[in-house]
mmCIF file of C-alpha atoms and ligand atoms in Angstrom:
data_model
loop_
_atom_site.group_PDB
_atom_site.id
_atom_site.type_symbol
_atom_site.label_atom_id
_atom_site.label_comp_id
_atom_site.label_asym_id
_atom_site.label_seq_id
_atom_site.Cartn_x
_atom_site.Cartn_y
_atom_site.Cartn_z
ATOM 1 C CA MET A 292 0.000 0.000 0.000
ATOM 2 C CA HIS A 293 1.563 3.270 -1.205
ATOM 3 C CA LEU A 294 0.321 5.262 1.817
ATOM 4 C CA LEU A 295 2.220 3.002 4.217
ATOM 5 C CA SER A 296 5.352 2.400 2.148
ATOM 6 C CA ASN A 297 8.744 2.802 3.844
ATOM 7 C CA ARG A 298 9.265 6.058 1.951
ATOM 8 C CA LYS A 299 5.996 7.503 3.188
ATOM 9 C CA VAL A 300 6.686 6.311 6.750
ATOM 10 C CA LEU A 301 10.051 8.081 6.619
ATOM 11 C CA SER A 302 8.440 11.257 5.319
ATOM 12 C CA CYS A 303 6.216 11.447 8.429
ATOM 13 C CA ARG A 304 9.239 11.459 10.709
ATOM 14 C CA ALA A 305 8.969 15.103 11.752
ATOM 15 C CA ALA A 306 5.426 14.594 13.057
ATOM 16 C CA ARG A 307 6.490 11.542 15.078
ATOM 17 C CA GLU A 308 9.519 13.307 16.570
ATOM 18 C CA GLU A 309 7.536 16.391 17.462
ATOM 19 C CA GLU A 310 4.732 14.447 19.124
ATOM 20 C CA VAL A 311 7.120 12.228 21.100
ATOM 21 C CA GLY A 312 9.022 15.390 22.140
ATOM 22 C CA LEU A 313 5.757 16.927 23.379
ATOM 23 C CA LEU A 314 4.942 13.751 25.301
ATOM 24 C CA ILE A 315 8.325 13.782 27.044
ATOM 25 C CA ASN A 316 7.991 17.464 27.949
ATOM 26 C CA ARG A 317 4.527 16.827 29.296
ATOM 27 C CA ILE A 318 5.787 13.968 31.454
ATOM 28 C CA ARG A 319 8.515 16.258 32.782
ATOM 29 C CA LYS A 320 5.938 18.849 33.770
ATOM 30 C CA ASP A 321 2.900 16.780 34.839
ATOM 31 C CA ALA A 322 2.125 16.196 38.462
ATOM 32 C CA GLU A 323 3.218 12.740 39.515
ATOM 33 C CA PRO A 324 2.266 9.985 38.981
ATOM 34 C CA VAL A 325 1.495 10.149 35.258
ATOM 35 C CA ASN A 326 -1.241 8.130 33.583
ATOM 36 C CA LEU A 327 0.888 6.433 30.935
ATOM 37 C CA SER A 328 -2.075 4.590 29.384
ATOM 38 C CA GLU A 329 -3.833 7.872 28.638
ATOM 39 C CA LEU A 330 -0.696 9.689 27.455
ATOM 40 C CA LEU A 331 0.285 6.864 25.093
ATOM 41 C CA SER A 332 -3.216 6.695 23.668
ATOM 42 C CA CYS A 333 -3.069 10.468 22.961
ATOM 43 C CA LEU A 334 0.348 10.055 21.359
ATOM 44 C CA ALA A 335 -0.813 7.356 18.907
ATOM 45 C CA ASN A 336 -3.945 9.339 18.143
ATOM 46 C CA ASP A 337 -2.068 12.597 17.498
ATOM 47 C CA VAL A 338 0.573 10.956 15.295
ATOM 48 C CA ILE A 339 -2.078 9.260 13.129
ATOM 49 C CA CYS A 340 -4.207 12.434 12.975
ATOM 50 C CA ARG A 341 -1.224 14.467 11.799
ATOM 51 C CA THR A 342 -0.200 11.944 9.155
ATOM 52 C CA ALA A 343 -3.741 11.241 7.986
ATOM 53 C CA PHE A 344 -5.359 14.700 8.246
ATOM 54 C CA GLY A 345 -2.399 17.049 8.412
ATOM 55 C CA ARG A 346 -3.434 18.296 11.819
ATOM 56 C CA LYS A 347 -4.363 16.934 15.194
ATOM 57 C CA TYR A 348 -7.350 17.565 17.356
ATOM 58 C CA SER A 349 -5.173 19.184 20.016
ATOM 59 C CA ILE A 350 -5.286 18.338 23.671
ATOM 60 C CA GLY A 351 -7.365 20.759 25.658
ATOM 61 C CA THR A 352 -9.901 21.562 22.949
ATOM 62 C CA THR A 353 -13.443 20.207 23.185
ATOM 63 C CA ALA A 354 -13.059 18.743 19.708
ATOM 64 C CA ALA A 355 -10.117 16.713 21.001
ATOM 65 C CA ALA A 356 -11.937 15.390 24.027
ATOM 66 C CA GLY A 357 -14.960 14.478 21.902
ATOM 67 C CA HIS A 358 -12.821 12.837 19.280
ATOM 68 C CA GLN A 359 -10.876 10.783 21.833
ATOM 69 C CA ASP A 360 -14.143 9.533 23.389
ATOM 70 C CA GLN A 361 -15.604 8.763 19.951
ATOM 71 C CA LEU A 362 -12.598 6.651 19.081
ATOM 72 C CA ALA A 363 -12.780 4.776 22.388
ATOM 73 C CA GLU A 364 -16.484 4.039 21.835
ATOM 74 C CA PHE A 365 -15.846 3.034 18.220
ATOM 75 C CA MET A 366 -13.186 0.516 19.298
ATOM 76 C CA GLU A 367 -15.440 -0.814 22.036
ATOM 77 C CA LEU A 368 -18.272 -1.389 19.532
ATOM 78 C CA LEU A 369 -15.933 -3.042 17.024
ATOM 79 C CA GLY A 370 -14.852 -5.548 19.653
ATOM 80 C CA ALA A 371 -18.329 -6.091 21.101
ATOM 81 C CA PHE A 372 -20.214 -9.338 20.544
ATOM 82 C CA SER A 373 -23.034 -8.703 18.085
ATOM 83 C CA VAL A 374 -25.603 -11.515 18.287
ATOM 84 C CA GLY A 375 -26.944 -10.725 14.812
ATOM 85 C CA ASP A 376 -23.560 -11.359 13.192
ATOM 86 C CA PHE A 377 -23.578 -14.942 14.389
ATOM 87 C CA ILE A 378 -27.303 -15.783 14.379
ATOM 88 C CA PRO A 379 -28.978 -13.537 11.770
ATOM 89 C CA SER A 380 -32.495 -14.496 12.919
ATOM 90 C CA LEU A 381 -31.656 -12.873 16.282
ATOM 91 C CA SER A 382 -30.656 -9.513 14.774
ATOM 92 C CA TRP A 383 -33.641 -7.928 16.519
ATOM 93 C CA VAL A 384 -31.776 -8.401 19.846
ATOM 94 C CA ASN A 385 -29.259 -5.764 18.701
ATOM 95 C CA ARG A 386 -32.095 -3.268 18.198
ATOM 96 C CA LEU A 387 -33.621 -4.088 21.539
ATOM 97 C CA THR A 388 -30.382 -3.662 23.509
ATOM 98 C CA GLY A 389 -29.666 -0.335 21.814
ATOM 99 C CA PHE A 390 -26.533 -1.771 20.154
ATOM 100 C CA ASP A 391 -27.669 -0.779 16.634
ATOM 101 C CA ALA A 392 -28.516 2.759 17.764
ATOM 102 C CA ARG A 393 -25.039 3.196 19.297
ATOM 103 C CA VAL A 394 -23.404 1.910 16.115
ATOM 104 C CA ASP A 395 -25.464 4.379 14.019
ATOM 105 C CA ARG A 396 -24.638 7.301 16.303
ATOM 106 C CA VAL A 397 -20.888 6.652 16.403
ATOM 107 C CA ALA A 398 -20.797 5.991 12.627
ATOM 108 C CA SER A 399 -22.478 9.316 11.926
ATOM 109 C CA GLN A 400 -20.146 11.185 14.333
ATOM 110 C CA PHE A 401 -17.150 9.695 12.571
ATOM 111 C CA ASP A 402 -18.595 10.517 9.195
ATOM 112 C CA GLU A 403 -18.944 14.148 10.278
ATOM 113 C CA LEU A 404 -15.288 14.220 11.340
ATOM 114 C CA LEU A 405 -14.146 12.657 8.060
ATOM 115 C CA GLU A 406 -16.329 15.014 5.991
ATOM 116 C CA GLY A 407 -14.684 17.975 7.743
ATOM 117 C CA ALA A 408 -11.235 16.524 7.055
ATOM 118 C CA VAL A 409 -12.054 15.991 3.352
ATOM 119 C CA GLU A 410 -13.220 19.612 3.039
ATOM 120 C CA GLU A 411 -10.032 20.862 4.721
ATOM 121 C CA GLY A 412 -7.963 18.662 2.402
ATOM 122 C CA LEU A 413 -9.759 20.019 -0.660
ATOM 123 C CA ALA A 414 -9.027 23.584 0.439
ATOM 124 C CA ARG A 415 -5.320 22.685 0.817
ATOM 125 C CA LEU A 416 -5.034 20.748 -2.401
ATOM 126 C CA GLU A 417 -3.591 23.452 -4.603
ATOM 127 C CA LYS A 418 -1.179 24.812 -2.009
ATOM 128 C CA GLN A 419 0.626 22.034 -0.237
ATOM 129 C CA THR A 420 3.553 19.864 -1.283
ATOM 130 C CA THR A 421 4.171 17.632 1.747
ATOM 131 C CA ALA A 422 0.811 15.988 1.865
ATOM 132 C CA PRO A 423 -1.003 14.154 4.637
ATOM 133 C CA PHE A 424 -2.669 10.870 3.574
ATOM 134 C CA ILE A 425 -6.021 12.485 2.905
ATOM 135 C CA ASP A 426 -4.463 14.952 0.434
ATOM 136 C CA VAL A 427 -2.652 12.130 -1.367
ATOM 137 C CA LEU A 428 -5.994 10.366 -1.805
ATOM 138 C CA LEU A 429 -7.768 13.541 -2.943
ATOM 139 C CA ARG A 430 -5.038 14.169 -5.506
ATOM 140 C CA LEU A 431 -5.391 10.584 -6.679
ATOM 141 C CA GLN A 432 -9.117 11.138 -7.021
ATOM 142 C CA LYS A 433 -8.579 14.321 -9.016
ATOM 143 C CA ASP A 434 -6.176 12.610 -11.414
ATOM 144 C CA SER A 435 -8.091 9.331 -11.575
ATOM 145 C CA SER A 436 -9.045 7.787 -14.902
ATOM 146 C CA GLU A 437 -12.148 5.826 -15.921
ATOM 147 C CA ALA A 438 -10.277 2.596 -15.142
ATOM 148 C CA PHE A 439 -9.634 3.614 -11.526
ATOM 149 C CA ARG A 440 -12.239 5.711 -9.770
ATOM 150 C CA LEU A 441 -11.830 6.701 -6.149
ATOM 151 C CA ASP A 442 -14.937 8.345 -4.762
ATOM 152 C CA ARG A 443 -15.415 10.390 -1.582
ATOM 153 C CA GLU A 444 -16.825 7.432 0.360
ATOM 154 C CA GLY A 445 -13.800 5.359 -0.692
ATOM 155 C CA ILE A 446 -11.418 8.018 0.581
ATOM 156 C CA LYS A 447 -13.199 8.213 3.910
ATOM 157 C CA ALA A 448 -13.160 4.400 4.194
ATOM 158 C CA VAL A 449 -9.380 4.237 3.614
ATOM 159 C CA ILE A 450 -8.717 6.925 6.221
ATOM 160 C CA LEU A 451 -11.039 5.247 8.703
ATOM 161 C CA ASP A 452 -9.239 1.931 8.093
ATOM 162 C CA LEU A 453 -5.873 3.538 8.869
ATOM 163 C CA PHE A 454 -7.288 5.206 11.904
ATOM 164 C CA VAL A 455 -8.919 2.143 13.382
ATOM 165 C CA GLY A 456 -5.963 -0.080 12.428
ATOM 166 C CA GLY A 457 -3.265 2.257 13.657
ATOM 167 C CA THR A 458 -4.200 4.102 16.847
ATOM 168 C CA ASP A 459 -5.368 1.695 19.535
ATOM 169 C CA THR A 460 -2.990 -1.049 18.372
ATOM 170 C CA THR A 461 0.100 1.140 18.617
ATOM 171 C CA SER A 462 -0.784 2.599 22.009
ATOM 172 C CA THR A 463 -1.688 -0.849 23.375
ATOM 173 C CA LEU A 464 1.717 -2.220 22.419
ATOM 174 C CA LEU A 465 3.412 0.755 24.087
ATOM 175 C CA GLU A 466 1.264 0.380 27.202
ATOM 176 C CA TRP A 467 2.126 -3.338 27.605
ATOM 177 C CA THR A 468 5.818 -2.803 26.906
ATOM 178 C CA MET A 469 6.075 -0.174 29.642
ATOM 179 C CA SER A 470 4.074 -2.433 31.984
ATOM 180 C CA GLU A 471 6.369 -5.417 31.399
ATOM 181 C CA LEU A 472 9.472 -3.245 31.811
ATOM 182 C CA ILE A 473 8.245 -1.776 35.099
ATOM 183 C CA LYS A 474 7.275 -5.272 36.288
ATOM 184 C CA HIS A 475 10.719 -6.642 35.379
ATOM 185 C CA PRO A 476 13.402 -4.244 36.736
ATOM 186 C CA ARG A 477 16.233 -6.484 35.430
ATOM 187 C CA VAL A 478 15.001 -6.079 31.845
ATOM 188 C CA MET A 479 14.331 -2.356 32.339
ATOM 189 C CA LYS A 480 17.886 -1.821 33.628
ATOM 190 C CA LYS A 481 19.428 -3.750 30.751
ATOM 191 C CA LEU A 482 17.445 -1.758 28.198
ATOM 192 C CA GLN A 483 18.322 1.523 29.922
ATOM 193 C CA GLU A 484 21.987 0.577 29.796
ATOM 194 C CA GLU A 485 21.774 -0.130 26.073
ATOM 195 C CA LEU A 486 20.012 3.157 25.335
ATOM 196 C CA ARG A 487 22.091 5.301 27.678
ATOM 197 C CA THR A 488 25.378 3.868 26.447
ATOM 198 C CA LYS A 489 24.631 3.904 22.740
ATOM 199 C CA ILE A 490 22.749 7.206 22.541
ATOM 200 C CA GLY A 491 24.693 9.073 25.197
ATOM 201 C CA ARG A 492 23.623 11.847 27.577
ATOM 202 C CA GLU A 493 24.343 14.896 25.436
ATOM 203 C CA ILE A 494 20.877 15.220 23.949
ATOM 204 C CA GLU A 495 17.644 15.711 25.822
ATOM 205 C CA THR A 496 15.276 14.012 23.382
ATOM 206 C CA VAL A 497 16.047 11.006 21.197
ATOM 207 C CA HIS A 498 15.421 11.492 17.474
ATOM 208 C CA GLU A 499 15.030 8.816 14.819
ATOM 209 C CA ALA A 500 18.564 9.405 13.556
ATOM 210 C CA ASP A 501 19.827 8.410 17.037
ATOM 211 C CA LEU A 502 18.183 5.012 16.585
ATOM 212 C CA ALA A 503 20.302 4.216 13.533
ATOM 213 C CA GLU A 504 22.777 2.438 15.812
ATOM 214 C CA GLU A 505 21.812 -1.227 16.291
ATOM 215 C CA LEU A 506 19.617 -1.367 19.405
ATOM 216 C CA GLU A 507 19.345 -5.105 19.744
ATOM 217 C CA TYR A 508 17.830 -5.311 23.190
ATOM 218 C CA LEU A 509 15.119 -2.772 22.352
ATOM 219 C CA ASN A 510 14.149 -4.988 19.434
ATOM 220 C CA LEU A 511 14.064 -8.116 21.651
ATOM 221 C CA VAL A 512 11.911 -6.352 24.254
ATOM 222 C CA ILE A 513 9.353 -5.309 21.618
ATOM 223 C CA ARG A 514 9.292 -8.828 20.145
ATOM 224 C CA GLU A 515 8.766 -10.433 23.544
ATOM 225 C CA THR A 516 6.003 -7.974 24.489
ATOM 226 C CA ILE A 517 4.080 -8.487 21.265
ATOM 227 C CA ARG A 518 4.383 -12.285 21.709
ATOM 228 C CA LEU A 519 2.682 -12.110 25.119
ATOM 229 C CA HIS A 520 0.356 -9.195 24.337
ATOM 230 C CA PRO A 521 -0.656 -9.112 20.666
ATOM 231 C CA PRO A 522 -2.771 -5.918 20.534
ATOM 232 C CA ILE A 523 -5.445 -7.658 18.402
ATOM 233 C CA PRO A 524 -5.509 -11.066 20.110
ATOM 234 C CA LEU A 525 -7.950 -12.694 17.649
ATOM 235 C CA LEU A 526 -6.724 -10.873 14.503
ATOM 236 C CA ALA A 527 -9.470 -10.001 11.989
ATOM 237 C CA PRO A 528 -12.280 -12.510 11.348
ATOM 238 C CA ARG A 529 -11.895 -14.286 7.987
ATOM 239 C CA GLU A 530 -14.237 -16.354 5.813
ATOM 240 C CA MET A 531 -13.109 -19.684 4.364
ATOM 241 C CA THR A 532 -13.212 -19.549 0.568
ATOM 242 C CA GLN A 533 -12.924 -23.317 0.162
ATOM 243 C CA ASP A 534 -13.481 -26.500 2.168
ATOM 244 C CA ALA A 535 -10.492 -27.512 4.282
ATOM 245 C CA THR A 536 -9.520 -29.908 7.036
ATOM 246 C CA ILE A 537 -7.830 -28.146 9.957
ATOM 247 C CA MET A 538 -6.388 -30.274 12.780
ATOM 248 C CA GLY A 539 -8.734 -33.099 11.848
ATOM 249 C CA TYR A 540 -11.860 -30.890 11.692
ATOM 250 C CA ASP A 541 -13.736 -30.478 8.395
ATOM 251 C CA VAL A 542 -14.299 -26.737 7.920
ATOM 252 C CA PRO A 543 -16.678 -25.947 5.036
ATOM 253 C CA SER A 544 -16.301 -22.985 2.692
ATOM 254 C CA GLY A 545 -18.120 -19.908 4.017
ATOM 255 C CA THR A 546 -17.260 -20.577 7.694
ATOM 256 C CA MET A 547 -16.115 -17.535 9.652
ATOM 257 C CA ILE A 548 -12.832 -18.269 11.392
ATOM 258 C CA MET A 549 -10.937 -16.459 14.136
ATOM 259 C CA THR A 550 -7.196 -16.889 14.674
ATOM 260 C CA ASN A 551 -6.036 -16.830 18.270
ATOM 261 C CA ALA A 552 -2.690 -15.017 17.958
ATOM 262 C CA TRP A 553 -2.611 -14.637 21.759
ATOM 263 C CA GLY A 554 -2.834 -18.419 22.237
ATOM 264 C CA ILE A 555 -0.329 -19.113 19.449
ATOM 265 C CA GLY A 556 2.242 -16.822 21.095
ATOM 266 C CA ARG A 557 1.968 -18.746 24.377
ATOM 267 C CA ASP A 558 1.736 -22.270 22.937
ATOM 268 C CA ALA A 559 4.238 -24.505 24.770
ATOM 269 C CA LYS A 560 4.728 -26.566 21.593
ATOM 270 C CA ASP A 561 6.388 -23.587 19.898
ATOM 271 C CA TRP A 562 7.638 -21.792 23.010
ATOM 272 C CA PRO A 563 8.894 -24.637 25.193
ATOM 273 C CA GLU A 564 10.850 -22.513 27.690
ATOM 274 C CA SER A 565 8.454 -20.867 30.174
ATOM 275 C CA PRO A 566 5.987 -19.620 27.529
ATOM 276 C CA GLU A 567 4.165 -17.381 30.040
ATOM 277 C CA ALA A 568 7.341 -15.646 31.258
ATOM 278 C CA PHE A 569 8.528 -12.255 29.989
ATOM 279 C CA TRP A 570 12.045 -13.102 28.865
ATOM 280 C CA PRO A 571 13.385 -11.176 25.839
ATOM 281 C CA GLU A 572 16.580 -13.275 25.793
ATOM 282 C CA ARG A 573 14.573 -16.220 24.396
ATOM 283 C CA PHE A 574 15.130 -14.608 20.985
ATOM 284 C CA LEU A 575 18.927 -14.863 21.254
ATOM 285 C CA ASP A 576 21.120 -17.800 20.269
ATOM 286 C CA GLY A 577 19.729 -18.509 16.865
ATOM 287 C CA ASN A 578 16.024 -18.040 17.657
ATOM 288 C CA ASN A 579 15.249 -15.616 14.864
ATOM 289 C CA VAL A 580 11.463 -15.956 14.983
ATOM 290 C CA ASP A 581 10.075 -12.630 13.774
ATOM 291 C CA PHE A 582 6.612 -11.057 13.857
ATOM 292 C CA ARG A 583 6.232 -9.883 10.255
ATOM 293 C CA GLY A 584 4.144 -12.834 9.105
ATOM 294 C CA GLN A 585 6.824 -15.272 7.943
ATOM 295 C CA ASP A 586 6.907 -17.360 11.150
ATOM 296 C CA TYR A 587 3.521 -18.778 12.025
ATOM 297 C CA GLN A 588 4.332 -19.171 15.737
ATOM 298 C CA LEU A 589 4.318 -15.349 16.076
ATOM 299 C CA ILE A 590 1.667 -13.563 14.015
ATOM 300 C CA PRO A 591 0.476 -10.426 15.883
ATOM 301 C CA PHE A 592 0.192 -8.573 12.548
ATOM 302 C CA GLY A 593 -1.529 -11.470 10.735
ATOM 303 C CA ALA A 594 0.120 -12.959 7.660
ATOM 304 C CA GLY A 595 -0.261 -13.191 3.918
ATOM 305 C CA ARG A 596 -1.957 -10.812 1.533
ATOM 306 C CA ARG A 597 -4.307 -9.315 4.145
ATOM 307 C CA GLY A 598 -1.676 -9.028 6.876
ATOM 308 C CA CYS A 599 -1.144 -5.601 8.479
ATOM 309 C CA PRO A 600 0.336 -3.054 6.044
ATOM 310 C CA GLY A 601 1.200 -0.679 8.911
ATOM 311 C CA ILE A 602 4.057 -2.624 10.564
ATOM 312 C CA SER A 603 6.815 -0.128 9.662
ATOM 313 C CA PHE A 604 4.599 2.788 10.648
ATOM 314 C CA ALA A 605 3.809 1.204 14.032
ATOM 315 C CA LEU A 606 7.412 0.262 14.788
ATOM 316 C CA ALA A 607 8.659 3.746 13.964
ATOM 317 C CA VAL A 608 6.359 5.242 16.633
ATOM 318 C CA VAL A 609 6.882 2.461 19.179
ATOM 319 C CA GLU A 610 10.706 2.462 18.973
ATOM 320 C CA LEU A 611 10.990 6.236 19.190
ATOM 321 C CA ALA A 612 8.556 6.560 22.090
ATOM 322 C CA LEU A 613 10.139 3.706 24.062
ATOM 323 C CA ALA A 614 13.684 4.942 23.503
ATOM 324 C CA ASN A 615 12.660 8.299 24.977
ATOM 325 C CA LEU A 616 10.557 6.986 27.853
ATOM 326 C CA VAL A 617 13.116 4.415 28.964
ATOM 327 C CA ARG A 618 16.314 6.406 28.435
ATOM 328 C CA ASN A 619 15.109 9.694 29.923
ATOM 329 C CA PHE A 620 13.421 8.445 33.098
ATOM 330 C CA ASP A 621 13.735 5.919 35.889
ATOM 331 C CA TRP A 622 10.220 4.634 36.572
ATOM 332 C CA GLU A 623 8.564 3.496 39.762
ATOM 333 C CA LEU A 624 5.034 2.631 40.830
ATOM 334 C CA PRO A 625 3.020 4.953 43.111
ATOM 335 C CA ASP A 626 2.500 4.264 46.824
ATOM 336 C CA GLY A 627 5.689 2.221 47.066
ATOM 337 C CA VAL A 628 4.184 -0.734 45.168
ATOM 338 C CA ARG A 629 6.958 -2.997 43.896
ATOM 339 C CA GLY A 630 7.266 -3.540 40.135
ATOM 340 C CA GLU A 631 6.730 -7.289 40.420
ATOM 341 C CA ASP A 632 3.355 -6.655 42.108
ATOM 342 C CA LEU A 633 1.975 -4.622 39.186
ATOM 343 C CA ASP A 634 -1.499 -5.843 38.216
ATOM 344 C CA MET A 635 -1.387 -7.187 34.630
ATOM 345 C CA THR A 636 -5.081 -8.061 34.159
ATOM 346 C CA GLU A 637 -6.155 -7.803 30.517
ATOM 347 C CA CYS A 638 -9.527 -6.530 29.376
ATOM 348 C CA VAL A 639 -11.513 -8.138 26.590
ATOM 349 C CA GLY A 640 -12.242 -6.310 23.330
ATOM 350 C CA LEU A 641 -11.050 -6.049 19.750
ATOM 351 C CA THR A 642 -7.787 -4.665 21.119
ATOM 352 C CA MET A 643 -6.579 -6.042 24.410
ATOM 353 C CA HIS A 644 -5.717 -3.256 26.847
ATOM 354 C CA ARG A 645 -4.748 -3.319 30.470
ATOM 355 C CA GLN A 646 -7.849 -3.436 32.610
ATOM 356 C CA LEU A 647 -6.445 -0.763 34.931
ATOM 357 C CA PRO A 648 -4.571 2.233 33.526
ATOM 358 C CA LEU A 649 -0.814 2.226 34.010
ATOM 359 C CA LEU A 650 0.094 4.916 36.549
ATOM 360 C CA ALA A 651 3.806 5.444 37.173
ATOM 361 C CA ILE A 652 6.229 7.994 38.625
ATOM 362 C CA PRO A 653 8.898 9.309 36.263
ATOM 363 C CA ASN A 654 12.235 10.203 37.892
ATOM 364 C CA ARG A 655 14.249 12.347 35.507
ATOM 365 C CA TYR A 656 17.510 10.778 34.429
ATOM 366 C CA ILE A 657 18.564 12.952 31.483
ATOM 367 C CA THR A 658 18.803 16.603 32.444
ATOM 368 C CA VAL A 659 20.564 18.616 29.769
ATOM 369 C CA ASP A 660 20.487 22.367 30.403
HETATM 370 C C1 HEM B 233 1.316 -2.616 16.969
HETATM 371 C C2 HEM B 233 0.581 -2.117 16.033
HETATM 372 C C3 HEM B 233 -0.306 -2.902 15.093
HETATM 373 C C4 HEM B 233 -0.771 -4.195 15.166
HETATM 374 C C5 HEM B 233 -0.488 -5.230 16.234
HETATM 375 C C6 HEM B 233 -1.611 -4.405 13.993
HETATM 376 C C7 HEM B 233 -2.253 -5.595 13.711
HETATM 377 C C8 HEM B 233 -3.067 -5.799 12.614
HETATM 378 C C9 HEM B 233 -3.773 -7.018 12.341
HETATM 379 C C10 HEM B 233 -3.727 -8.264 13.212
HETATM 380 C C11 HEM B 233 -4.472 -6.841 11.204
HETATM 381 C C12 HEM B 233 -5.367 -7.880 10.518
HETATM 382 C C13 HEM B 233 -4.494 -8.844 9.746
HETATM 383 C C14 HEM B 233 -5.126 -10.163 9.462
HETATM 384 O O1 HEM B 233 -6.245 -10.428 9.853
HETATM 385 O O2 HEM B 233 -4.450 -11.011 8.845
HETATM 386 C C15 HEM B 233 -4.223 -5.494 10.747
HETATM 387 C C16 HEM B 233 -4.759 -4.929 9.615
HETATM 388 C C17 HEM B 233 -4.564 -3.638 9.223
HETATM 389 N N1 HEM B 233 -3.723 -2.720 9.810
HETATM 390 FE FE1 HEM B 233 -2.564 -3.034 11.430
HETATM 391 N N2 HEM B 233 -1.636 -3.254 13.245
HETATM 392 C C18 HEM B 233 -0.850 -2.314 13.871
HETATM 393 C C19 HEM B 233 -0.595 -1.031 13.446
HETATM 394 C C20 HEM B 233 -1.101 -0.466 12.295
HETATM 395 C C21 HEM B 233 -0.824 0.886 11.839
HETATM 396 C C22 HEM B 233 0.077 1.880 12.570
HETATM 397 C C23 HEM B 233 -1.559 1.070 10.705
HETATM 398 C C24 HEM B 233 -1.676 2.290 9.832
HETATM 399 C C25 HEM B 233 -1.187 3.463 10.062
HETATM 400 C C26 HEM B 233 -2.278 -0.162 10.433
HETATM 401 C C27 HEM B 233 -3.122 -0.368 9.362
HETATM 402 C C28 HEM B 233 -3.814 -1.536 9.114
HETATM 403 C C29 HEM B 233 -4.756 -1.700 8.015
HETATM 404 C C30 HEM B 233 -5.148 -0.624 6.995
HETATM 405 C C31 HEM B 233 -5.226 -3.015 8.082
HETATM 406 C C32 HEM B 233 -6.249 -3.678 7.164
HETATM 407 C C33 HEM B 233 -5.531 -4.420 6.042
HETATM 408 C C34 HEM B 233 -6.484 -5.169 5.105
HETATM 409 O O3 HEM B 233 -7.637 -5.366 5.452
HETATM 410 O O4 HEM B 233 -6.031 -5.586 4.052
HETATM 411 N N3 HEM B 233 -1.967 -1.072 11.414
HETATM 412 N N4 HEM B 233 -3.346 -4.883 11.620
#
């Protein structure tokens, strides 16, 4: 997908660096402890808004608060169990419970937001050279031929897809990585050592160019977190296009199937050494299992033609944010709670968040005047 190509991801670097810089400054100023879950959700949201729409719905405005709530409700509805999807004759239950009405309301609120963004993009079209995604699509529409027509609804659908695919997933991965690091001080210390040694103390905020040096342990930590906490634990539902036999079961064409990436990542057959433990070193010594869809024992981004096209985009945000959060601060839990006692309960939904927000105290480590 052109919009998520490596070149395009690189071109959005300034927005990522600026937003991560703002996050770090905010953490420096906020009263302790900080609500990392909320801050990381805002970060992912703002980065995607800037790359998709060319602007964010800034913190502190009513539009921002409304938009943030809309997105949370949208994700909740996407992950909710809809009786009618599984037993069509019971669709009336969705009307009775108010589920359909909520879906209609949130869909129309989102449509309003996207309509506004399309109008803003149209007004910008003649002026701007570095284009957010929506402008790229509008330009494509303007230049489109008979053979390839992209209409307004299509543009809104693509942007919505990026939005839904890219915000909650990215912030969930960040939230779980910080949780695991705080819960495992040995791993946190080792990662801090890598970042503080390789990046040095001279700069206050880490930029993407500073990550050019091989940061092996950072990569292992992300891999281990996504194994234990795939942000979309059941991937996207798929329909069988032909009859097949899977593990001895006959599965007819047309059956809806769900893939349990969460279960696969913890399966003792593929992960024989303490599959439930957070241990990034399991990926050393020749274990090169990667998460990009080639190794079926680790598929948090799906695999094949419909696998996630946003992997590079997500990793760019996650690596930069983690490098800054971990290098610049020493973290501890409020009220003297020890890291190993941190509650790690998951909550059910399309994306799998922490049930309780992650609150933590940042102690400044890097202080460049
Ligand atoms: C840690 C972050 C992310 C995770 C874990 C993730 C995971 C996934 C998964 C599991 C799917 C469905 C694949 C399947 O069923 O085989 C998917 C699809 C998708 N993702 Fe991601 N994603 C992430 C970040 C992103 C980002 C940042 C973007 C865009 C900016 C994005 C855009 C999309 C799109 C557009 C699809 C739909 C692809 C299609 O239907 O063909 N994702 N993602």
